[in-house]
PDB file of N, CA and C in Angstrom:
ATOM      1  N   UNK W   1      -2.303 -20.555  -5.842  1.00 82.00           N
ATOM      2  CA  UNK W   1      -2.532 -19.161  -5.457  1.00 82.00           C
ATOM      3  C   UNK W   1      -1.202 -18.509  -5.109  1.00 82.00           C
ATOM      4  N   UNK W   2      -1.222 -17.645  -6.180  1.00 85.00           N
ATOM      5  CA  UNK W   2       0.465 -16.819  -5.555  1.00 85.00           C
ATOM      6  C   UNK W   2       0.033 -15.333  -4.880  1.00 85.00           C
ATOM      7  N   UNK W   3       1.592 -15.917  -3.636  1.00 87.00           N
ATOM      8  CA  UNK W   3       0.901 -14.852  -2.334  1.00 87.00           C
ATOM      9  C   UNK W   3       2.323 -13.887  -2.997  1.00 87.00           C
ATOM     10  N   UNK W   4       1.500 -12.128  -2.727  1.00 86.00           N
ATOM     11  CA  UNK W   4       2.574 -10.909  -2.935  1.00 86.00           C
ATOM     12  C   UNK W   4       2.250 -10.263  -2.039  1.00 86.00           C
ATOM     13  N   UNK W   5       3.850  -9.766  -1.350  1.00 92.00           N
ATOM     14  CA  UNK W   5       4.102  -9.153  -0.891  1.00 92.00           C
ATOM     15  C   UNK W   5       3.558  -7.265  -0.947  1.00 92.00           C
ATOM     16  N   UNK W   6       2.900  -6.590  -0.061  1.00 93.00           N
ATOM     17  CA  UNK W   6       2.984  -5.262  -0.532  1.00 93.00           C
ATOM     18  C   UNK W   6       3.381  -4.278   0.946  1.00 93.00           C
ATOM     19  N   UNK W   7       3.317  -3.584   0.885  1.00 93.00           N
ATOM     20  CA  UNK W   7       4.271  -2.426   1.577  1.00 93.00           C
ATOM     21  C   UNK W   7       3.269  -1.233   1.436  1.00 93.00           C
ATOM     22  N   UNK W   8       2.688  -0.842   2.609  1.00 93.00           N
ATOM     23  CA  UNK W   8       1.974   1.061   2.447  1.00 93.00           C
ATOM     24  C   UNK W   8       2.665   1.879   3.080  1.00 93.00           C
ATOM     25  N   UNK W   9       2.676   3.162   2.425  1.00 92.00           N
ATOM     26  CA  UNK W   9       4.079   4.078   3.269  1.00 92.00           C
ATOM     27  C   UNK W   9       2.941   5.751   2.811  1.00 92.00           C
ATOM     28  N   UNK W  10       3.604   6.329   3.583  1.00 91.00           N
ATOM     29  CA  UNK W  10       3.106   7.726   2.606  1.00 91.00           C
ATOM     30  C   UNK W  10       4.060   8.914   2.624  1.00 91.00           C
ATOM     31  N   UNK W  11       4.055   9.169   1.430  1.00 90.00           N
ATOM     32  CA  UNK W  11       5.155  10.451   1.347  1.00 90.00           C
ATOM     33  C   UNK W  11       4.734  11.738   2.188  1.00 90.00           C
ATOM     34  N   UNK W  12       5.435  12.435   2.151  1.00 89.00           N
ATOM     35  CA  UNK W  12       4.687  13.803   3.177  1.00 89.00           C
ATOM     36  C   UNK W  12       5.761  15.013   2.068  1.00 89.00           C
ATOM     37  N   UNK W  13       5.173  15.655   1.352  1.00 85.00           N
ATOM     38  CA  UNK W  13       6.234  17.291   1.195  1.00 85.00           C
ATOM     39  C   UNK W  13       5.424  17.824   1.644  1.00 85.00           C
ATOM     40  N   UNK W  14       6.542  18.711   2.151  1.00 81.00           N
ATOM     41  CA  UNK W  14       6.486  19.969   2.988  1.00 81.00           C
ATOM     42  C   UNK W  14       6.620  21.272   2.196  1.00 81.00           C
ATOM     43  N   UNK W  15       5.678  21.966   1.999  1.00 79.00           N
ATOM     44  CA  UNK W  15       6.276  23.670   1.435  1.00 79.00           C
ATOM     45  C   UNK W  15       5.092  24.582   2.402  1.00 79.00           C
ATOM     46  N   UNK W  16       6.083  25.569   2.569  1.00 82.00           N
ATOM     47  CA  UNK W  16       5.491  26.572   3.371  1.00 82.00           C
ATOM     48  C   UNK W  16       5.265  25.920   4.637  1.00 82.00           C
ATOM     49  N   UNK W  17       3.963  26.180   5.167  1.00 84.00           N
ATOM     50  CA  UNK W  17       2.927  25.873   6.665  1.00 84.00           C
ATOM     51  C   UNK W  17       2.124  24.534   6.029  1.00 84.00           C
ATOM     52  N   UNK W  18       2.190  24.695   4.923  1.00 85.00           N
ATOM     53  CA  UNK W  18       1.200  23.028   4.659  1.00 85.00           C
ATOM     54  C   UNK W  18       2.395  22.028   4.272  1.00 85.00           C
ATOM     55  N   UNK W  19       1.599  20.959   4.610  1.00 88.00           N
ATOM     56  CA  UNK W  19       2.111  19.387   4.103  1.00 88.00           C
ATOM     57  C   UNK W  19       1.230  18.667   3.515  1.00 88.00           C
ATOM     58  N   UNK W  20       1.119  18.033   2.211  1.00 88.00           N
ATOM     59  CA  UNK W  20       0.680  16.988   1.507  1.00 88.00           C
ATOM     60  C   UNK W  20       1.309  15.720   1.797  1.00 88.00           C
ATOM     61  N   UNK W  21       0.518  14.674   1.757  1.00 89.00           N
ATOM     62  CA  UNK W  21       0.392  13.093   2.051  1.00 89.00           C
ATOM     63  C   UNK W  21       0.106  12.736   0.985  1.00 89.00           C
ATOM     64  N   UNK W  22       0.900  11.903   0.294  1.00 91.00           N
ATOM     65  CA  UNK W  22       0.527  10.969  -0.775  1.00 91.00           C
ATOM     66  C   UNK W  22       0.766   9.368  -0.278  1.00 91.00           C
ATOM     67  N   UNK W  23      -0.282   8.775  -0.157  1.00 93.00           N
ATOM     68  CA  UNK W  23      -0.363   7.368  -0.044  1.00 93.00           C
ATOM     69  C   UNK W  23       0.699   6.364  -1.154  1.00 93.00           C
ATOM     70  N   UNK W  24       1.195   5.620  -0.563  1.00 94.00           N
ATOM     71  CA  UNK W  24       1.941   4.845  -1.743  1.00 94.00           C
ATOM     72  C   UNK W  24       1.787   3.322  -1.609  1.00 94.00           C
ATOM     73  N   UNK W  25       1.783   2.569  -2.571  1.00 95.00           N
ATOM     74  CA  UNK W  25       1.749   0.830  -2.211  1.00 95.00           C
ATOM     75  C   UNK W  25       2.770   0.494  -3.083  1.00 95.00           C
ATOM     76  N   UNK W  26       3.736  -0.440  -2.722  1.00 95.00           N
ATOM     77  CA  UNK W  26       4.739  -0.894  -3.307  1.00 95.00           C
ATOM     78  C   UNK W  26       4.611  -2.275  -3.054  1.00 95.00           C
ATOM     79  N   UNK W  27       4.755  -3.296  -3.694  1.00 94.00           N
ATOM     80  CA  UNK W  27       4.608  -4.748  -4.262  1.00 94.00           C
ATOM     81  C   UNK W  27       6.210  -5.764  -4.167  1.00 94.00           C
ATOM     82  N   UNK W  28       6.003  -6.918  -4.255  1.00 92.00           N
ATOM     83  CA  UNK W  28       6.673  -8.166  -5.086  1.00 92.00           C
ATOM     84  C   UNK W  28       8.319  -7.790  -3.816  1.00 92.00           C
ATOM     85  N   UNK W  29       9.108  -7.991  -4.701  1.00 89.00           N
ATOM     86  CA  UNK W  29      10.439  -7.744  -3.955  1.00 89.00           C
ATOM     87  C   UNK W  29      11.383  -6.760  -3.584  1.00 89.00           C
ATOM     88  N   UNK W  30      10.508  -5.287  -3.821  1.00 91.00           N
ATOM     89  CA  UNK W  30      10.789  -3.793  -3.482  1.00 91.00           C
ATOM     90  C   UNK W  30       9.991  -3.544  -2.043  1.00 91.00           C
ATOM     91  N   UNK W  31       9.128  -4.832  -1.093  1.00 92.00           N
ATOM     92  CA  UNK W  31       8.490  -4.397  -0.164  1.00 92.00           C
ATOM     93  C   UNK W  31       9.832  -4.203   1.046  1.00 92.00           C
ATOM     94  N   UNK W  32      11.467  -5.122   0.544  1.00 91.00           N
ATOM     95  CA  UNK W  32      12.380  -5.131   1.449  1.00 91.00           C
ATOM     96  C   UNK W  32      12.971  -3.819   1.151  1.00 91.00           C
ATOM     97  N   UNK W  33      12.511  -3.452   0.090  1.00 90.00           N
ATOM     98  CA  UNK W  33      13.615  -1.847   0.217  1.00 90.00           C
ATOM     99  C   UNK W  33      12.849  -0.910   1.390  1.00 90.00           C
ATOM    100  N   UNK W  34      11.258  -1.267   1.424  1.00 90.00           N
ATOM    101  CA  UNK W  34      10.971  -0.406   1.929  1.00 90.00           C
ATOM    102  C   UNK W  34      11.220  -0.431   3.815  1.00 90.00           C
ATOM    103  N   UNK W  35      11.495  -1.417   3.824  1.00 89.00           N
ATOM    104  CA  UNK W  35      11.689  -1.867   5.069  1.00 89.00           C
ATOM    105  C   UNK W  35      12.531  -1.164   5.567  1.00 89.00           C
ATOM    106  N   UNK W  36      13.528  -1.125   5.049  1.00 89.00           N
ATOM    107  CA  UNK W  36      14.717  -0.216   5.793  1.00 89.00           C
ATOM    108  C   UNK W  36      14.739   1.284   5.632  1.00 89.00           C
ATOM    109  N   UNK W  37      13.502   1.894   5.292  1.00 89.00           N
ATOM    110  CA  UNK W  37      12.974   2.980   5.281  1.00 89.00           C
ATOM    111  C   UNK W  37      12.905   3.562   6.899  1.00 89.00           C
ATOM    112  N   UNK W  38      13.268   4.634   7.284  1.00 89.00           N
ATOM    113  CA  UNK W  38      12.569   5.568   8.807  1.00 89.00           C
ATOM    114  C   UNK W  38      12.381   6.908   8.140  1.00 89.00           C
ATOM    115  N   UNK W  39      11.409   6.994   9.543  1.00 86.00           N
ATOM    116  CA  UNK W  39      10.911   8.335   9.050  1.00 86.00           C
ATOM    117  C   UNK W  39      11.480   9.812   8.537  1.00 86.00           C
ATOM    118  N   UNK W  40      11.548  10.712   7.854  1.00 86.00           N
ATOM    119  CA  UNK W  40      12.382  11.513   7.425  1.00 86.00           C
ATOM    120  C   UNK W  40      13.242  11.077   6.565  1.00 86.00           C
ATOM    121  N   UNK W  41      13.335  10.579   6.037  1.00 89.00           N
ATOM    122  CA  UNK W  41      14.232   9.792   4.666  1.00 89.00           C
ATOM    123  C   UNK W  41      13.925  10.321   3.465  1.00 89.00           C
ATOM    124  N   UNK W  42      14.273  11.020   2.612  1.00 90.00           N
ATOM    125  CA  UNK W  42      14.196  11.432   1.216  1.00 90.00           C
ATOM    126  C   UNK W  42      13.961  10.313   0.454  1.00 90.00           C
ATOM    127  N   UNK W  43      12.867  10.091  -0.014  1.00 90.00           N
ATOM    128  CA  UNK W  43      12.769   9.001  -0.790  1.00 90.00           C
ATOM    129  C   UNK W  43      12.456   9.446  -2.478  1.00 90.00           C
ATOM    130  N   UNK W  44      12.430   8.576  -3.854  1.00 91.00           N
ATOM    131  CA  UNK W  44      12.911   9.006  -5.171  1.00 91.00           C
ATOM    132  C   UNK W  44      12.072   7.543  -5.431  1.00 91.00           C
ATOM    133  N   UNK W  45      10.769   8.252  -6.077  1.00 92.00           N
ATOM    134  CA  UNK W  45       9.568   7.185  -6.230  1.00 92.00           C
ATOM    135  C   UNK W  45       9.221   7.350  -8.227  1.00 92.00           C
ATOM    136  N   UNK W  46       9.146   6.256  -8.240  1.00 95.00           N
ATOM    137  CA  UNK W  46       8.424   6.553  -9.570  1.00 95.00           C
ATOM    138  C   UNK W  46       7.647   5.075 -10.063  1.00 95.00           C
ATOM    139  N   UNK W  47       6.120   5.843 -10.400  1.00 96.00           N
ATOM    140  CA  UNK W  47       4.982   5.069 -10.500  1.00 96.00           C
ATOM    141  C   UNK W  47       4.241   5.995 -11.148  1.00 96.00           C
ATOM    142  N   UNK W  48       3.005   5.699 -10.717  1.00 97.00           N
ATOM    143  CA  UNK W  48       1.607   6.316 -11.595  1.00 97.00           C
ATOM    144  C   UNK W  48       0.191   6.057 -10.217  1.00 97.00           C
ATOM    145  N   UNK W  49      -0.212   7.033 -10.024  1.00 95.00           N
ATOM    146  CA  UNK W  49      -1.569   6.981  -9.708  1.00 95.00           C
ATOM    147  C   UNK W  49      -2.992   6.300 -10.174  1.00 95.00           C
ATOM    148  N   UNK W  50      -3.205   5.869  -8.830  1.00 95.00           N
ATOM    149  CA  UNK W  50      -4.466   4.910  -9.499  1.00 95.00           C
ATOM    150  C   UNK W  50      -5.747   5.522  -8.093  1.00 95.00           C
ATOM    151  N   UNK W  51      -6.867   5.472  -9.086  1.00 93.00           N
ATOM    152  CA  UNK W  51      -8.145   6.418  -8.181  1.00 93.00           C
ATOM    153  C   UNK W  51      -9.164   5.087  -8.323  1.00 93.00           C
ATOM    154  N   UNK W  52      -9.379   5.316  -6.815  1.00 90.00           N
ATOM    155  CA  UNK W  52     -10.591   4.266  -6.754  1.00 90.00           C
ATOM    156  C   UNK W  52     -11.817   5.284  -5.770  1.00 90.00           C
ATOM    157  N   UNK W  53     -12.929   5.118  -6.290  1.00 93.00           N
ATOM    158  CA  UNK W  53     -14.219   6.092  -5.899  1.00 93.00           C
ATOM    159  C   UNK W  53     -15.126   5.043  -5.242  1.00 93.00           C
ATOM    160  N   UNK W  54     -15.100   5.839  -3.649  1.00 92.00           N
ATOM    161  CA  UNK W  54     -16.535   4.779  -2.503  1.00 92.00           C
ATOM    162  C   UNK W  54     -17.273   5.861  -2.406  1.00 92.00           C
ATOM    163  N   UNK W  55     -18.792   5.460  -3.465  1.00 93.00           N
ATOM    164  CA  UNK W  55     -19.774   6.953  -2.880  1.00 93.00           C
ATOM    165  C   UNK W  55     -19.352   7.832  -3.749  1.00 93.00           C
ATOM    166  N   UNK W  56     -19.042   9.107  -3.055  1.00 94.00           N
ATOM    167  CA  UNK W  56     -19.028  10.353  -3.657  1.00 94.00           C
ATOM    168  C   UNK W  56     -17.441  10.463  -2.748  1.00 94.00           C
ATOM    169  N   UNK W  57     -16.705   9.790  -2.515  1.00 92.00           N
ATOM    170  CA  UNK W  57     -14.954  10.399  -2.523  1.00 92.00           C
ATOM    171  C   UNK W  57     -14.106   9.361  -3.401  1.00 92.00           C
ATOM    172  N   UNK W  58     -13.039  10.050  -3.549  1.00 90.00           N
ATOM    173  CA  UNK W  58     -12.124   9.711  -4.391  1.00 90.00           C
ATOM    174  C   UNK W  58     -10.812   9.366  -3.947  1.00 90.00           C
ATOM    175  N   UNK W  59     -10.358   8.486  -3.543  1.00 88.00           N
ATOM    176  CA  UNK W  59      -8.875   7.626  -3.258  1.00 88.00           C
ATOM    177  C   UNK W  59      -8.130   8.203  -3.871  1.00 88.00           C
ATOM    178  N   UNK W  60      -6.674   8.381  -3.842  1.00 90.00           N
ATOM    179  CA  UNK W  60      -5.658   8.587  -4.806  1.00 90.00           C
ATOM    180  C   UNK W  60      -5.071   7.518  -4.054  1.00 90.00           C
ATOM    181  N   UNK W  61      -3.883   6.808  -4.623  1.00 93.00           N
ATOM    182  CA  UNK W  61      -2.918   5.928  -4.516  1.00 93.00           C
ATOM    183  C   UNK W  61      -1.840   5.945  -5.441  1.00 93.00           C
ATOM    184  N   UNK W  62      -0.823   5.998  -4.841  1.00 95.00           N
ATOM    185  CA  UNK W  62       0.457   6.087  -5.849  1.00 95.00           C
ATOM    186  C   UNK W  62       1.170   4.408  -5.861  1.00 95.00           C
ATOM    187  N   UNK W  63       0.890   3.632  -7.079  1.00 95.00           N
ATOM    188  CA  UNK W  63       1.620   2.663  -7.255  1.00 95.00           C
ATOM    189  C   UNK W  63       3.043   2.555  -7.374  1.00 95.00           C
ATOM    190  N   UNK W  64       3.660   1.968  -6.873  1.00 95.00           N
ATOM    191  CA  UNK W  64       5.397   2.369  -7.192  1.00 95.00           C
ATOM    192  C   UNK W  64       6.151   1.738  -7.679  1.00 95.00           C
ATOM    193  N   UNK W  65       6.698   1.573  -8.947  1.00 95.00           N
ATOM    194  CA  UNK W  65       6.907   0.803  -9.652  1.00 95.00           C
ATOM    195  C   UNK W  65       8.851   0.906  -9.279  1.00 95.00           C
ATOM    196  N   UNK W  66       9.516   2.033  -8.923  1.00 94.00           N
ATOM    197  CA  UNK W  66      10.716   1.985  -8.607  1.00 94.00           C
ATOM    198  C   UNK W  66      10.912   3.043  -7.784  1.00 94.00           C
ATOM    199  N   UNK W  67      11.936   2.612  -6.716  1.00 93.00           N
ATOM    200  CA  UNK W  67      12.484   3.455  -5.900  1.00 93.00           C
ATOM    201  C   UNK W  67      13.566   3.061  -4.785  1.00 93.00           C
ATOM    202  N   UNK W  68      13.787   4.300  -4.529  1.00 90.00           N
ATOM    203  CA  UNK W  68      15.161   4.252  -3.588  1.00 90.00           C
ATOM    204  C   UNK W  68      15.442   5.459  -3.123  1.00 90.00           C
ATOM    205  N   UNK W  69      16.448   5.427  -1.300  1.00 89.00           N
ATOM    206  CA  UNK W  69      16.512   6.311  -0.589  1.00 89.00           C
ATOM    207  C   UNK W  69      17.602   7.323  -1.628  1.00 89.00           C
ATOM    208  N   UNK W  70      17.228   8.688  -1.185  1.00 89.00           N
ATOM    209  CA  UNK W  70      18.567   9.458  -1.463  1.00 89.00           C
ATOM    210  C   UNK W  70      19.370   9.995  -0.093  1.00 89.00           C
ATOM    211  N   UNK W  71      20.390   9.719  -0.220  1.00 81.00           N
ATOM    212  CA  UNK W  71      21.452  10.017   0.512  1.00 81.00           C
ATOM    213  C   UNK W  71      21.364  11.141   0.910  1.00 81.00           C
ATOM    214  N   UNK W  72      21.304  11.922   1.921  1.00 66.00           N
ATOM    215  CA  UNK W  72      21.230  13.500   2.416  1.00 66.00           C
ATOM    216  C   UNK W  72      22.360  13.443   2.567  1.00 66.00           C
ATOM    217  N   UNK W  73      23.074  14.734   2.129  1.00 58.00           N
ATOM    218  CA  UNK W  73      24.740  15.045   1.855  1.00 58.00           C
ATOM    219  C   UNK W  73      24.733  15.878   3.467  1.00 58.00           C
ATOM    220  N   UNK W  74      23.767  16.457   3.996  1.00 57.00           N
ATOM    221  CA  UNK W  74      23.942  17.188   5.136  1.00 57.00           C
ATOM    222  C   UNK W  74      22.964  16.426   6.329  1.00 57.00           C
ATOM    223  N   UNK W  75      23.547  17.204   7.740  1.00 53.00           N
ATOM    224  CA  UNK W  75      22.615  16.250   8.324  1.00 53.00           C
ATOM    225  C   UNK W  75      21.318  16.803   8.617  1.00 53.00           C
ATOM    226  N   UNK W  76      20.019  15.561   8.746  1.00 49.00           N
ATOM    227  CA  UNK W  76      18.880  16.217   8.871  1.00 49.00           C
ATOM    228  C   UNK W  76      18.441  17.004   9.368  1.00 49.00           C
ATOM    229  N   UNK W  77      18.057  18.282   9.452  1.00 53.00           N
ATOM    230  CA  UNK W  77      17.310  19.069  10.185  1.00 53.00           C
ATOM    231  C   UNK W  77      16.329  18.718  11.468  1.00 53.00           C
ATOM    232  N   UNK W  78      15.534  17.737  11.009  1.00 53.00           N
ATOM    233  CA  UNK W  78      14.530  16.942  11.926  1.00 53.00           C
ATOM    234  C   UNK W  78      15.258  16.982  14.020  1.00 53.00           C
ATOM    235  N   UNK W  79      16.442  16.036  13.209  1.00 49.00           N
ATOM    236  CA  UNK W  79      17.239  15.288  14.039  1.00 49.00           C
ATOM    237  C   UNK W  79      18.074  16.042  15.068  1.00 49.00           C
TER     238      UNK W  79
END
């Protein structure tokens, strides 16, 4: 039985007064990139969505097949 590693995180953009949440799961030996992830970090994801339906709602999940922080050239706003 082979044991894998996975990682749940969720993106947040911001436009305007609203914010969207996208759920993400990342796998295998990208769960250490995510590790050194904190909050407010620009992150540069690329995967594909996968929908799983309980009942009458609908999951989204973003699988992540690659990624990595981007460097903010200025300092955060947040902070």
């Amino acid at each position: 039985e082979e044991i894998v590693q996975v990682a749940n995180f969720a993106l947040v953009k911001n436009y305007g007064k609203g914010k969207e949440y996208t759920n993400c799961s990342v796998y295998g030996e990208k769960v250490e990139i995510v590790k050194e992830f904190e909050k407010g970090d620009l992150i540069h994801v690329f995967g594909y969505f996968k929908e799983n339906k309980k009942g009458d709602k609908v999951y989204k999940n973003f699988i992540v097949k690659s990624l990595n922080k981007i460097e903010n050239k200025k300092e955060n706003e947040e902070e």
